[in-house]
XYZ file of C-alpha atoms in Angstrom:
372
model
C 39.607 92.296 125.107
C 39.258 94.383 121.990
C 39.000 92.877 118.541
C 41.270 93.830 115.680
C 41.997 97.553 115.664
C 41.644 99.639 112.551
C 44.859 101.229 111.315
C 43.447 104.635 112.221
C 42.698 103.644 115.813
C 46.041 101.878 116.241
C 47.782 105.038 115.009
C 45.688 107.173 117.375
C 46.558 104.924 120.339
C 50.275 105.246 119.690
C 49.911 108.996 119.281
C 47.869 109.258 122.475
C 50.484 107.415 124.529
C 53.340 109.465 123.046
C 51.585 112.753 123.845
C 52.874 114.882 126.744
C 51.979 113.793 130.277
C 50.085 110.669 129.184
C 51.234 107.589 131.078
C 49.852 104.046 131.399
C 47.222 105.042 133.974
C 45.982 108.172 132.223
C 46.030 106.359 128.858
C 43.615 103.724 130.168
C 41.458 106.344 131.855
C 41.192 108.308 128.640
C 40.245 105.222 126.619
C 37.683 104.195 129.248
C 36.087 107.634 129.235
C 36.089 108.441 125.513
C 35.859 104.966 124.005
C 38.509 105.501 121.330
C 41.962 107.032 121.211
C 40.844 109.306 118.385
C 38.134 110.823 120.586
C 40.554 111.104 123.521
C 43.068 113.003 121.387
C 40.403 115.555 120.483
C 39.573 116.037 124.162
C 43.160 116.505 125.414
C 43.390 120.310 124.968
C 40.140 120.883 126.863
C 41.094 118.523 129.699
C 44.539 120.072 130.100
C 42.994 123.542 129.925
C 40.770 122.709 132.892
C 43.945 121.635 134.677
C 45.508 124.995 133.977
C 47.718 124.555 130.889
C 47.725 124.725 127.105
C 48.195 121.399 125.348
C 49.353 119.952 122.042
C 49.319 116.229 121.245
C 52.315 114.420 119.782
C 52.907 115.369 116.121
C 51.499 112.838 113.668
C 54.769 112.873 111.711
C 56.677 111.603 114.735
C 54.307 108.657 115.066
C 54.634 107.855 111.357
C 58.429 107.781 111.767
C 58.152 105.483 114.799
C 55.869 103.041 112.988
C 58.272 102.935 110.038
C 61.215 102.244 112.385
C 59.338 99.404 114.079
C 58.587 97.833 110.704
C 62.219 98.147 109.604
C 63.262 96.325 112.782
C 60.929 93.434 111.987
C 58.899 94.202 115.123
C 55.260 94.980 115.812
C 53.085 96.787 118.351
C 51.151 94.929 121.043
C 48.348 96.889 122.757
C 47.192 96.431 126.346
C 43.938 94.744 125.270
C 45.443 92.553 122.538
C 44.849 88.823 122.893
C 48.607 88.127 123.001
C 49.474 90.766 125.600
C 51.345 88.989 128.453
C 48.525 87.803 130.769
C 50.172 88.381 134.163
C 51.564 91.734 133.066
C 48.079 92.836 131.999
C 46.930 92.719 135.639
C 49.963 94.533 137.054
C 49.752 98.092 138.305
C 51.086 100.538 135.731
C 51.435 97.872 133.025
C 52.671 99.343 129.723
C 49.833 100.424 127.478
C 51.778 99.486 124.348
C 54.698 97.093 123.936
C 56.926 96.540 120.937
C 57.741 92.886 120.264
C 60.170 90.887 118.147
C 60.049 87.124 118.143
C 57.573 84.557 119.392
C 54.739 86.215 121.390
C 53.487 82.805 122.566
C 56.436 82.746 124.981
C 54.763 85.519 126.987
C 51.846 83.155 127.659
C 54.107 80.485 129.165
C 54.622 80.119 132.930
C 57.521 82.514 133.485
C 60.200 83.136 136.077
C 62.452 86.189 136.180
C 66.150 85.623 136.868
C 68.026 88.812 137.769
C 71.175 89.810 139.600
C 74.408 91.748 139.671
C 76.027 93.227 136.593
C 79.505 92.749 138.102
C 78.587 89.210 139.088
C 81.024 86.697 140.492
C 82.003 83.689 138.389
C 79.949 81.487 140.716
C 76.829 83.629 140.289
C 77.177 83.612 136.507
C 77.439 79.817 136.528
C 74.443 79.509 138.870
C 72.301 81.839 136.737
C 73.148 79.917 133.580
C 72.442 76.551 135.246
C 69.198 77.669 136.911
C 67.903 79.232 133.694
C 68.770 76.208 131.586
C 66.983 73.821 133.941
C 63.968 76.118 134.216
C 63.725 76.296 130.429
C 64.025 72.504 130.199
C 61.105 72.296 132.650
C 58.959 74.428 130.314
C 59.326 77.884 131.871
C 60.010 81.088 129.987
C 63.023 82.734 131.640
C 62.711 86.530 131.785
C 65.586 88.951 132.295
C 66.853 92.374 131.261
C 69.834 91.662 128.958
C 72.240 93.429 131.314
C 75.799 92.279 131.854
C 76.488 89.583 134.433
C 73.573 87.539 135.763
C 71.027 88.718 133.163
C 73.158 87.723 130.194
C 74.013 84.366 131.769
C 70.324 83.648 132.412
C 69.400 84.358 128.795
C 72.230 82.172 127.482
C 71.316 79.313 129.807
C 67.641 79.471 128.807
C 68.506 79.541 125.096
C 70.698 76.478 125.535
C 68.118 74.593 127.607
C 64.978 75.629 125.740
C 62.488 72.795 125.366
C 59.349 72.770 123.225
C 57.434 75.963 123.970
C 59.922 77.379 126.475
C 62.798 79.804 126.009
C 63.740 83.281 127.127
C 62.209 86.762 127.092
C 64.502 89.779 126.998
C 63.063 93.064 128.249
C 65.142 96.079 127.222
C 65.212 99.685 128.424
C 65.801 101.078 124.936
C 63.802 101.049 121.733
C 63.317 97.680 120.061
C 65.952 98.597 117.436
C 68.701 99.658 119.871
C 71.144 97.114 121.337
C 72.372 97.724 124.886
C 74.890 96.993 126.240
C 76.757 96.954 122.898
C 78.528 93.686 123.690
C 75.119 91.986 123.940
C 74.061 92.967 120.417
C 74.467 89.396 119.149
C 72.675 87.979 122.202
C 69.816 90.463 121.758
C 69.441 89.419 118.124
C 69.537 85.743 119.087
C 66.729 86.321 121.599
C 64.684 88.106 118.923
C 65.210 85.162 116.564
C 64.780 82.256 119.024
C 62.826 83.785 121.910
C 61.008 87.063 122.496
C 62.414 90.590 122.670
C 60.249 93.236 124.313
C 60.498 97.024 124.672
C 58.269 99.759 126.054
C 60.249 102.747 124.790
C 59.667 104.074 121.245
C 61.912 102.731 118.498
C 65.193 104.616 118.305
C 65.220 105.470 122.029
C 68.608 105.161 123.710
C 68.540 103.651 127.220
C 68.489 106.324 129.925
C 68.722 105.819 133.683
C 65.025 106.594 134.166
C 64.037 103.827 131.725
C 65.503 100.977 133.797
C 62.992 101.027 136.695
C 60.216 100.889 134.065
C 61.941 97.920 132.440
C 62.239 96.255 135.851
C 58.490 96.519 136.470
C 57.836 94.733 133.185
C 60.235 91.921 134.135
C 58.507 91.528 137.493
C 55.048 91.810 135.949
C 55.496 89.101 133.323
C 56.693 86.442 135.761
C 54.944 84.439 138.454
C 58.135 84.737 140.483
C 61.397 86.684 140.528
C 64.652 85.058 141.614
C 67.663 87.174 142.575
C 70.922 85.272 142.166
C 73.379 87.861 143.460
C 72.855 91.517 144.322
C 74.548 94.226 146.342
C 72.627 96.204 148.933
C 71.788 98.972 146.448
C 70.927 97.169 143.236
C 68.396 97.398 140.424
C 67.723 93.707 140.998
C 66.317 94.541 144.425
C 63.975 97.039 142.753
C 62.720 94.226 140.534
C 62.241 91.996 143.586
C 60.353 94.721 145.453
C 58.103 95.344 142.478
C 57.397 91.607 142.193
C 56.411 91.522 145.853
C 54.114 94.517 145.472
C 52.416 92.663 142.604
C 51.829 89.645 144.822
C 54.342 87.429 143.019
C 56.876 85.052 144.518
C 60.209 86.583 145.504
C 63.159 84.193 145.745
C 66.816 84.685 146.532
C 69.958 82.548 146.445
C 71.951 82.859 149.698
C 75.690 83.391 149.722
C 78.615 84.423 151.887
C 78.024 87.522 154.038
C 81.665 88.428 153.400
C 80.898 89.280 149.762
C 79.235 92.679 149.302
C 77.538 91.317 146.196
C 75.574 88.919 148.393
C 74.208 91.417 150.894
C 71.093 92.171 148.875
C 70.079 88.517 148.505
C 70.734 87.725 152.139
C 68.690 90.729 153.241
C 65.824 89.715 150.935
C 65.740 86.333 152.671
C 65.720 87.991 156.097
C 62.821 90.152 154.942
C 60.726 87.210 153.811
C 61.882 86.106 150.359
C 61.953 82.366 149.750
C 65.434 80.847 149.972
C 66.203 78.726 146.898
C 69.273 76.621 146.232
C 68.332 74.776 143.055
C 66.121 75.117 140.020
C 63.961 72.346 141.492
C 63.212 74.600 144.485
C 61.934 77.250 142.070
C 59.921 74.745 140.044
C 58.217 73.319 143.129
C 57.409 76.781 144.436
C 55.949 78.114 141.206
C 54.066 74.941 140.371
C 52.128 75.620 143.570
C 51.473 79.226 142.571
C 47.729 79.894 142.655
C 47.509 83.587 143.443
C 48.619 83.218 147.085
C 52.425 83.441 147.131
C 54.354 82.051 150.093
C 56.789 84.936 150.385
C 55.744 87.889 152.527
C 56.443 90.537 149.858
C 53.001 91.630 148.780
C 50.979 94.799 148.604
C 47.603 95.002 146.910
C 47.276 97.675 144.240
C 44.176 99.860 144.488
C 41.308 99.208 142.112
C 40.395 101.821 139.503
C 36.804 103.023 139.618
C 36.636 104.642 136.194
C 35.995 108.242 135.178
C 32.704 109.989 134.610
C 31.726 113.543 133.798
C 31.924 115.891 136.760
C 28.742 117.163 138.339
C 28.656 120.928 138.952
C 28.798 120.551 142.756
C 31.688 118.089 142.831
C 35.436 118.515 143.142
C 37.134 120.587 140.448
C 40.935 120.525 139.916
C 41.344 123.528 142.226
C 39.596 121.650 145.046
C 41.752 118.560 144.571
C 44.952 120.606 144.277
C 44.338 121.981 147.770
C 44.521 118.421 149.121
C 47.803 117.651 147.341
C 51.419 118.477 148.089
C 54.792 117.322 146.801
C 54.578 114.369 149.217
C 52.867 111.321 147.649
C 49.414 110.458 149.021
C 47.026 107.683 148.043
C 44.169 108.457 145.670
C 41.844 106.754 148.167
C 42.831 109.335 150.785
C 42.168 112.203 148.356
C 38.730 110.744 147.638
C 37.982 110.372 151.359
C 39.020 113.931 152.235
C 37.341 115.569 149.227
C 33.960 113.936 149.805
C 33.510 113.746 146.013
C 32.699 110.685 143.959
C 35.771 108.554 143.110
C 35.242 109.024 139.372
C 35.113 112.791 139.815
C 38.382 112.869 141.762
C 40.009 110.653 139.141
C 38.931 113.090 136.438
C 40.355 116.052 138.351
C 43.645 114.193 138.819
C 43.726 113.355 135.131
C 43.256 117.020 134.218
C 46.103 118.020 136.533
C 48.330 115.275 135.097
C 47.706 116.354 131.500
C 48.519 119.920 132.537
C 51.896 118.708 133.805
C 51.137 119.474 137.437
C 50.683 115.948 138.839
C 53.049 112.978 139.255
C 51.852 109.388 139.723
C 53.756 107.029 142.016
C 53.610 103.321 142.798
C 50.773 101.832 144.850
C 48.189 104.311 143.567
C 49.766 107.433 145.061
C 49.980 110.911 143.540
C 51.694 114.213 144.298
C 52.069 117.679 142.865
C 55.103 118.196 140.653
C 57.942 119.493 142.810
């Protein structure tokens, strides 16, 4: 992990991540290759040019305004290699390069369990979420959720009420750290910031958009050793969180309910597909206390390792060569490496150049495609 960053390098890191076509993967690749964000920023136009496009980094004035907004909100930045970056999240595929935090960062180092479920939850599900979360907090767990209506809000309230020494709740939001959503949870969001930990990936001032919620869900899944779904319809964001948790190798748990209620179909299907059936907080506690990197549920998919990026040799794959192997259908980077015959680092560099040029899209599980 890096030591304390200079103000100049911290500024450059924020600017690098806010620049066009730079995501969590390319951000880390650029830092690994150039050593500092300042050096990476200087190299962006040349890299994008080799990918076939002109390039301009994020304006410095925009970053200055963001930093000022974060300070006004009483928040701070947390970088991917900071000592207090959430430890399980750090090892998750596509983990955010920079988080914005308000509250007690030590909560992110506690054993954590995510409690998620339906927004239009039944009264029984709301009661269950509140009870489960309170008992989990009393047992010393940090309860993670997304501050949505229904199950999420009940889980946060239960954890706040049951918080013991060192435990509490972590709220992960899809907006900027200074934006409350939904509006009726403004007081709850502030309470979490004061008594727990509030976390955002989006820049300060960002309103929540539909595309931000899957990113929020991956953070919820990544922080926790296990994700419990209390109630969820067949097509639900909670099931996305559960799937992401399984892909990360974490425990996936679900509370069963009546098959006559459409809001229970998602949970019941999760159990059929291999999630662990839980009926009490004690079930969750026993399961996660045994967690040692080998979860019992069958939801797991290993993320590919990253081999790093080196300078390209003259006889190895250039962006044009790699582009010929790509289409709009996602394919694994490992397959591109195998078919190209080039060194892994060289292929990664070519993909990075295409991404910076706005021609490449990255998908889950280490897959890429050309922009449709």
